[in-house]
Protein backbone atom coordinates (compact mmCIF):
# COMPACT_ATOMS: atom_id res chain seq x y z
CA UNK A 1 0.00 0.00 0.00
CA UNK A 2 0.88 3.65 -0.21
CA UNK A 3 3.37 4.81 2.41
CA UNK A 4 4.34 1.27 3.41
CA UNK A 5 8.07 0.61 3.51
CA UNK A 6 9.02 -2.57 1.62
CA UNK A 7 12.40 -4.33 1.55
CA UNK A 8 13.98 -7.66 0.61
CA UNK A 9 16.24 -8.10 3.64
CA UNK A 10 15.32 -11.72 4.39
CA UNK A 11 14.60 -14.79 2.26
CA UNK A 12 11.11 -15.19 0.87
CA UNK A 13 10.77 -12.16 -1.39
CA UNK A 14 9.53 -8.65 -0.72
CA UNK A 15 8.54 -7.96 2.89
CA UNK A 16 7.32 -5.26 5.19
CA UNK A 17 6.92 -5.15 8.97
CA UNK A 18 3.54 -5.76 10.56
CA UNK A 19 2.17 -2.92 12.66
CA UNK A 20 2.93 -3.78 16.28
CA UNK A 21 -0.57 -2.76 17.36
CA UNK A 22 -1.66 -6.00 15.66
CA UNK A 23 1.18 -8.19 16.96
CA UNK A 24 -0.24 -9.14 20.41
CA UNK A 25 -3.41 -10.53 18.83
CA UNK A 26 -1.42 -12.61 16.34
CA UNK A 27 1.03 -13.90 18.96
CA UNK A 28 -1.83 -14.94 21.28
CA UNK A 29 -3.76 -16.52 18.41
CA UNK A 30 -0.80 -18.46 16.99
CA UNK A 31 0.49 -19.73 20.32
CA UNK A 32 -3.04 -20.74 21.38
CA UNK A 33 -3.49 -22.70 18.13
CA UNK A 34 -0.17 -24.48 18.72
CA UNK A 35 -1.29 -25.44 22.23
CA UNK A 36 -4.69 -26.64 20.95
CA UNK A 37 -2.79 -28.93 18.57
CA UNK A 38 -0.83 -30.46 21.44
CA UNK A 39 2.36 -28.47 20.92
CA UNK A 40 3.54 -27.41 24.37
CA UNK A 41 6.18 -24.74 23.93
CA UNK A 42 8.87 -24.43 26.58
CA UNK A 43 10.71 -21.61 24.86
CA UNK A 44 10.28 -19.28 21.91
CA UNK A 45 12.26 -16.81 19.84
CA UNK A 46 10.27 -13.77 18.73
CA UNK A 47 12.62 -12.76 15.94
CA UNK A 48 13.36 -9.08 15.30
CA UNK A 49 11.03 -7.84 18.06
CA UNK A 50 14.03 -6.49 19.99
CA UNK A 51 16.30 -5.46 17.13
CA UNK A 52 14.02 -3.51 14.80
CA UNK A 53 13.60 -0.06 16.27
CA UNK A 54 10.10 0.73 17.57
CA UNK A 55 8.12 2.06 14.63
CA UNK A 56 5.36 4.56 14.03
CA UNK A 57 2.25 3.56 12.12
CA UNK A 58 0.11 6.08 10.25
CA UNK A 59 -2.58 3.66 9.11
CA UNK A 60 -5.88 5.41 9.93
CA UNK A 61 -7.31 2.25 11.59
CA UNK A 62 -4.44 1.76 14.03
CA UNK A 63 -2.17 4.77 14.41
CA UNK A 64 0.77 4.10 16.69
CA UNK A 65 3.70 6.03 18.18
CA UNK A 66 7.14 4.53 18.77
CA UNK A 67 6.37 4.25 22.48
CA UNK A 68 3.14 2.39 21.71
CA UNK A 69 5.11 0.13 19.36
CA UNK A 70 7.50 -0.88 22.14
CA UNK A 71 4.57 -1.34 24.54
CA UNK A 72 2.81 -3.65 22.06
CA UNK A 73 5.95 -5.77 21.71
CA UNK A 74 6.24 -5.93 25.51
CA UNK A 75 2.61 -7.14 25.66
CA UNK A 76 3.64 -10.01 23.35
CA UNK A 77 6.65 -10.79 25.54
CA UNK A 78 4.65 -10.64 28.76
CA UNK A 79 1.86 -12.86 27.39
CA UNK A 80 4.42 -15.50 26.35
CA UNK A 81 6.04 -15.41 29.82
CA UNK A 82 2.66 -15.52 31.59
CA UNK A 83 2.01 -18.76 29.70
CA UNK A 84 5.16 -20.37 31.11
CA UNK A 85 7.25 -20.05 27.94
CA UNK A 86 10.89 -18.92 28.11
CA UNK A 87 11.39 -15.84 25.95
CA UNK A 88 14.13 -14.84 23.57
CA UNK A 89 14.48 -12.22 20.88
CA UNK A 90 17.31 -10.99 18.73
CA UNK A 91 19.26 -8.34 20.65
CA UNK A 92 19.45 -6.82 24.09
CA UNK A 93 17.63 -3.48 24.03
CA UNK A 94 16.96 -1.36 27.10
CA UNK A 95 13.20 -1.07 26.56
CA UNK A 96 12.89 -4.89 26.23
CA UNK A 97 14.93 -5.81 29.31
CA UNK A 98 11.96 -6.19 31.68
CA UNK A 99 10.94 -9.28 29.67
CA UNK A 100 13.92 -10.79 27.83
CA UNK A 101 15.52 -13.93 29.25
CA UNK A 102 18.05 -14.65 26.55
CA UNK A 103 19.06 -13.06 23.27
CA UNK A 104 20.62 -14.23 20.02
CA UNK A 105 23.48 -11.77 20.42
CA UNK A 106 24.46 -8.48 22.04
CA UNK A 107 27.28 -7.25 19.80
CA UNK A 108 29.49 -4.27 20.34
CA UNK A 109 29.23 -1.50 17.79
CA UNK A 110 31.90 -1.32 15.12
CA UNK A 111 32.72 1.24 12.46
CA UNK A 112 32.77 0.04 8.86
CA UNK A 113 31.72 -3.56 9.53
CA UNK A 114 32.16 -6.10 6.80
CA UNK A 115 29.72 -8.68 5.46
CA UNK A 116 27.28 -9.98 8.08
CA UNK A 117 28.44 -7.28 10.55
CA UNK A 118 31.81 -9.01 11.02
CA UNK A 119 35.04 -7.05 11.54
CA UNK A 120 35.60 -3.33 11.32
CA UNK A 121 37.09 -0.99 13.87
CA UNK A 122 35.96 -0.64 17.50
CA UNK A 123 33.50 2.19 18.09
CA UNK A 124 34.49 3.57 21.48
CA UNK A 125 35.38 1.59 24.58
CA UNK A 126 34.41 -2.10 24.58
CA UNK A 127 32.20 -2.11 27.67
CA UNK A 128 29.84 -5.08 28.03
CA UNK A 129 26.98 -2.89 29.31
CA UNK A 130 24.22 -5.47 29.09
CA UNK A 131 26.39 -8.10 30.75
CA UNK A 132 27.47 -5.76 33.54
CA UNK A 133 23.96 -4.53 34.27
CA UNK A 134 21.77 -7.52 33.43
CA UNK A 135 24.10 -10.52 33.83
CA UNK A 136 21.92 -12.28 36.41
CA UNK A 137 18.78 -12.07 34.29
CA UNK A 138 19.91 -12.19 30.64
CA UNK A 139 21.75 -15.03 28.91
CA UNK A 140 23.96 -13.74 26.09
CA UNK A 141 25.71 -16.23 23.79
CA UNK A 142 28.96 -15.62 21.90
CA UNK A 143 30.44 -17.08 18.72
CA UNK A 144 33.71 -18.68 19.79
CA UNK A 145 35.81 -17.60 16.83
CA UNK A 146 38.43 -14.95 16.16
CA UNK A 147 38.02 -12.48 13.30
CA UNK A 148 34.61 -13.84 12.46
CA UNK A 149 32.36 -13.07 15.38
CA UNK A 150 29.26 -11.03 14.76
CA UNK A 151 29.63 -7.50 16.11
CA UNK A 152 33.28 -7.81 17.14
CA UNK A 153 36.06 -5.69 15.69
CA UNK A 154 38.74 -7.21 13.49
CA UNK A 155 41.19 -9.20 15.62
CA UNK A 156 38.84 -9.64 18.58
CA UNK A 157 38.17 -13.14 19.82
CA UNK A 158 34.60 -14.16 20.65
CA UNK A 159 35.92 -16.98 22.86
CA UNK A 160 37.75 -14.49 25.09
CA UNK A 161 34.72 -12.18 25.24
CA UNK A 162 32.56 -15.18 26.18
CA UNK A 163 34.91 -16.08 29.04
CA UNK A 164 35.26 -12.46 30.19
CA UNK A 165 31.49 -11.99 30.23
CA UNK A 166 30.64 -15.45 31.63
CA UNK A 167 28.39 -15.89 28.60
CA UNK A 168 26.87 -18.86 26.86
CA UNK A 169 28.52 -20.25 23.73
CA UNK A 170 27.44 -21.05 20.20
CA UNK A 171 28.72 -24.30 18.74
CA UNK A 172 28.74 -24.56 14.92
CA UNK A 173 26.51 -27.18 13.31
CA UNK A 174 29.64 -28.97 12.07
CA UNK A 175 32.24 -28.17 14.75
CA UNK A 176 35.93 -28.96 14.45
CA UNK A 177 38.13 -30.06 17.38
CA UNK A 178 39.03 -26.48 18.31
CA UNK A 179 35.35 -25.49 18.37
CA UNK A 180 34.50 -28.41 20.68
CA UNK A 181 37.47 -27.72 22.98
CA UNK A 182 36.55 -24.03 23.29
CA UNK A 183 32.89 -24.93 23.91
CA UNK A 184 33.84 -27.38 26.67
CA UNK A 185 36.03 -24.72 28.30
CA UNK A 186 33.10 -22.28 28.38
Short mmCIF file of C-alpha atoms in Angstrom, two decimals, residues 4-185:
data_model
loop_
_atom_site.label_atom_id
_atom_site.label_comp_id
_atom_site.label_asym_id
_atom_site.label_seq_id
_atom_site.Cartn_x
_atom_site.Cartn_y
_atom_site.Cartn_z
CA UNK A 4 4.34 1.27 3.41
CA UNK A 5 8.07 0.61 3.51
CA UNK A 6 9.02 -2.57 1.62
CA UNK A 7 12.40 -4.33 1.55
CA UNK A 8 13.98 -7.66 0.61
CA UNK A 9 16.24 -8.10 3.64
CA UNK A 10 15.32 -11.72 4.39
CA UNK A 11 14.60 -14.79 2.26
CA UNK A 12 11.11 -15.19 0.87
CA UNK A 13 10.77 -12.16 -1.39
CA UNK A 14 9.53 -8.65 -0.72
CA UNK A 15 8.54 -7.96 2.89
CA UNK A 16 7.32 -5.26 5.19
CA UNK A 17 6.92 -5.15 8.97
CA UNK A 18 3.54 -5.76 10.56
CA UNK A 19 2.17 -2.92 12.66
CA UNK A 20 2.93 -3.78 16.28
CA UNK A 21 -0.57 -2.76 17.36
CA UNK A 22 -1.66 -6.00 15.66
CA UNK A 23 1.18 -8.19 16.96
CA UNK A 24 -0.24 -9.14 20.41
CA UNK A 25 -3.41 -10.53 18.83
CA UNK A 26 -1.42 -12.61 16.34
CA UNK A 27 1.03 -13.90 18.96
CA UNK A 28 -1.83 -14.94 21.28
CA UNK A 29 -3.76 -16.52 18.41
CA UNK A 30 -0.80 -18.46 16.99
CA UNK A 31 0.49 -19.73 20.32
CA UNK A 32 -3.04 -20.74 21.38
CA UNK A 33 -3.49 -22.70 18.13
CA UNK A 34 -0.17 -24.48 18.72
CA UNK A 35 -1.29 -25.44 22.23
CA UNK A 36 -4.69 -26.64 20.95
CA UNK A 37 -2.79 -28.93 18.57
CA UNK A 38 -0.83 -30.46 21.44
CA UNK A 39 2.36 -28.47 20.92
CA UNK A 40 3.54 -27.41 24.37
CA UNK A 41 6.18 -24.74 23.93
CA UNK A 42 8.87 -24.43 26.58
CA UNK A 43 10.71 -21.61 24.86
CA UNK A 44 10.28 -19.28 21.91
CA UNK A 45 12.26 -16.81 19.84
CA UNK A 46 10.27 -13.77 18.73
CA UNK A 47 12.62 -12.76 15.94
CA UNK A 48 13.36 -9.08 15.30
CA UNK A 49 11.03 -7.84 18.06
CA UNK A 50 14.03 -6.49 19.99
CA UNK A 51 16.30 -5.46 17.13
CA UNK A 52 14.02 -3.51 14.80
CA UNK A 53 13.60 -0.06 16.27
CA UNK A 54 10.10 0.73 17.57
CA UNK A 55 8.12 2.06 14.63
CA UNK A 56 5.36 4.56 14.03
CA UNK A 57 2.25 3.56 12.12
CA UNK A 58 0.11 6.08 10.25
CA UNK A 59 -2.58 3.66 9.11
CA UNK A 60 -5.88 5.41 9.93
CA UNK A 61 -7.31 2.25 11.59
CA UNK A 62 -4.44 1.76 14.03
CA UNK A 63 -2.17 4.77 14.41
CA UNK A 64 0.77 4.10 16.69
CA UNK A 65 3.70 6.03 18.18
CA UNK A 66 7.14 4.53 18.77
CA UNK A 67 6.37 4.25 22.48
CA UNK A 68 3.14 2.39 21.71
CA UNK A 69 5.11 0.13 19.36
CA UNK A 70 7.50 -0.88 22.14
CA UNK A 71 4.57 -1.34 24.54
CA UNK A 72 2.81 -3.65 22.06
CA UNK A 73 5.95 -5.77 21.71
CA UNK A 74 6.24 -5.93 25.51
CA UNK A 75 2.61 -7.14 25.66
CA UNK A 76 3.64 -10.01 23.35
CA UNK A 77 6.65 -10.79 25.54
CA UNK A 78 4.65 -10.64 28.76
CA UNK A 79 1.86 -12.86 27.39
CA UNK A 80 4.42 -15.50 26.35
CA UNK A 81 6.04 -15.41 29.82
CA UNK A 82 2.66 -15.52 31.59
CA UNK A 83 2.01 -18.76 29.70
CA UNK A 84 5.16 -20.37 31.11
CA UNK A 85 7.25 -20.05 27.94
CA UNK A 86 10.89 -18.92 28.11
CA UNK A 87 11.39 -15.84 25.95
CA UNK A 88 14.13 -14.84 23.57
CA UNK A 89 14.48 -12.22 20.88
CA UNK A 90 17.31 -10.99 18.73
CA UNK A 91 19.26 -8.34 20.65
CA UNK A 92 19.45 -6.82 24.09
CA UNK A 93 17.63 -3.48 24.03
CA UNK A 94 16.96 -1.36 27.10
CA UNK A 95 13.20 -1.07 26.56
CA UNK A 96 12.89 -4.89 26.23
CA UNK A 97 14.93 -5.81 29.31
CA UNK A 98 11.96 -6.19 31.68
CA UNK A 99 10.94 -9.28 29.67
CA UNK A 100 13.92 -10.79 27.83
CA UNK A 101 15.52 -13.93 29.25
CA UNK A 102 18.05 -14.65 26.55
CA UNK A 103 19.06 -13.06 23.27
CA UNK A 104 20.62 -14.23 20.02
CA UNK A 105 23.48 -11.77 20.42
CA UNK A 106 24.46 -8.48 22.04
CA UNK A 107 27.28 -7.25 19.80
CA UNK A 108 29.49 -4.27 20.34
CA UNK A 109 29.23 -1.50 17.79
CA UNK A 110 31.90 -1.32 15.12
CA UNK A 111 32.72 1.24 12.46
CA UNK A 112 32.77 0.04 8.86
CA UNK A 113 31.72 -3.56 9.53
CA UNK A 114 32.16 -6.10 6.80
CA UNK A 115 29.72 -8.68 5.46
CA UNK A 116 27.28 -9.98 8.08
CA UNK A 117 28.44 -7.28 10.55
CA UNK A 118 31.81 -9.01 11.02
CA UNK A 119 35.04 -7.05 11.54
CA UNK A 120 35.60 -3.33 11.32
CA UNK A 121 37.09 -0.99 13.87
CA UNK A 122 35.96 -0.64 17.50
CA UNK A 123 33.50 2.19 18.09
CA UNK A 124 34.49 3.57 21.48
CA UNK A 125 35.38 1.59 24.58
CA UNK A 126 34.41 -2.10 24.58
CA UNK A 127 32.20 -2.11 27.67
CA UNK A 128 29.84 -5.08 28.03
CA UNK A 129 26.98 -2.89 29.31
CA UNK A 130 24.22 -5.47 29.09
CA UNK A 131 26.39 -8.10 30.75
CA UNK A 132 27.47 -5.76 33.54
CA UNK A 133 23.96 -4.53 34.27
CA UNK A 134 21.77 -7.52 33.43
CA UNK A 135 24.10 -10.52 33.83
CA UNK A 136 21.92 -12.28 36.41
CA UNK A 137 18.78 -12.07 34.29
CA UNK A 138 19.91 -12.19 30.64
CA UNK A 139 21.75 -15.03 28.91
CA UNK A 140 23.96 -13.74 26.09
CA UNK A 141 25.71 -16.23 23.79
CA UNK A 142 28.96 -15.62 21.90
CA UNK A 143 30.44 -17.08 18.72
CA UNK A 144 33.71 -18.68 19.79
CA UNK A 145 35.81 -17.60 16.83
CA UNK A 146 38.43 -14.95 16.16
CA UNK A 147 38.02 -12.48 13.30
CA UNK A 148 34.61 -13.84 12.46
CA UNK A 149 32.36 -13.07 15.38
CA UNK A 150 29.26 -11.03 14.76
CA UNK A 151 29.63 -7.50 16.11
CA UNK A 152 33.28 -7.81 17.14
CA UNK A 153 36.06 -5.69 15.69
CA UNK A 154 38.74 -7.21 13.49
CA UNK A 155 41.19 -9.20 15.62
CA UNK A 156 38.84 -9.64 18.58
CA UNK A 157 38.17 -13.14 19.82
CA UNK A 158 34.60 -14.16 20.65
CA UNK A 159 35.92 -16.98 22.86
CA UNK A 160 37.75 -14.49 25.09
CA UNK A 161 34.72 -12.18 25.24
CA UNK A 162 32.56 -15.18 26.18
CA UNK A 163 34.91 -16.08 29.04
CA UNK A 164 35.26 -12.46 30.19
CA UNK A 165 31.49 -11.99 30.23
CA UNK A 166 30.64 -15.45 31.63
CA UNK A 167 28.39 -15.89 28.60
CA UNK A 168 26.87 -18.86 26.86
CA UNK A 169 28.52 -20.25 23.73
CA UNK A 170 27.44 -21.05 20.20
CA UNK A 171 28.72 -24.30 18.74
CA UNK A 172 28.74 -24.56 14.92
CA UNK A 173 26.51 -27.18 13.31
CA UNK A 174 29.64 -28.97 12.07
CA UNK A 175 32.24 -28.17 14.75
CA UNK A 176 35.93 -28.96 14.45
CA UNK A 177 38.13 -30.06 17.38
CA UNK A 178 39.03 -26.48 18.31
CA UNK A 179 35.35 -25.49 18.37
CA UNK A 180 34.50 -28.41 20.68
CA UNK A 181 37.47 -27.72 22.98
CA UNK A 182 36.55 -24.03 23.29
CA UNK A 183 32.89 -24.93 23.91
CA UNK A 184 33.84 -27.38 26.67
CA UNK A 185 36.03 -24.72 28.30
#
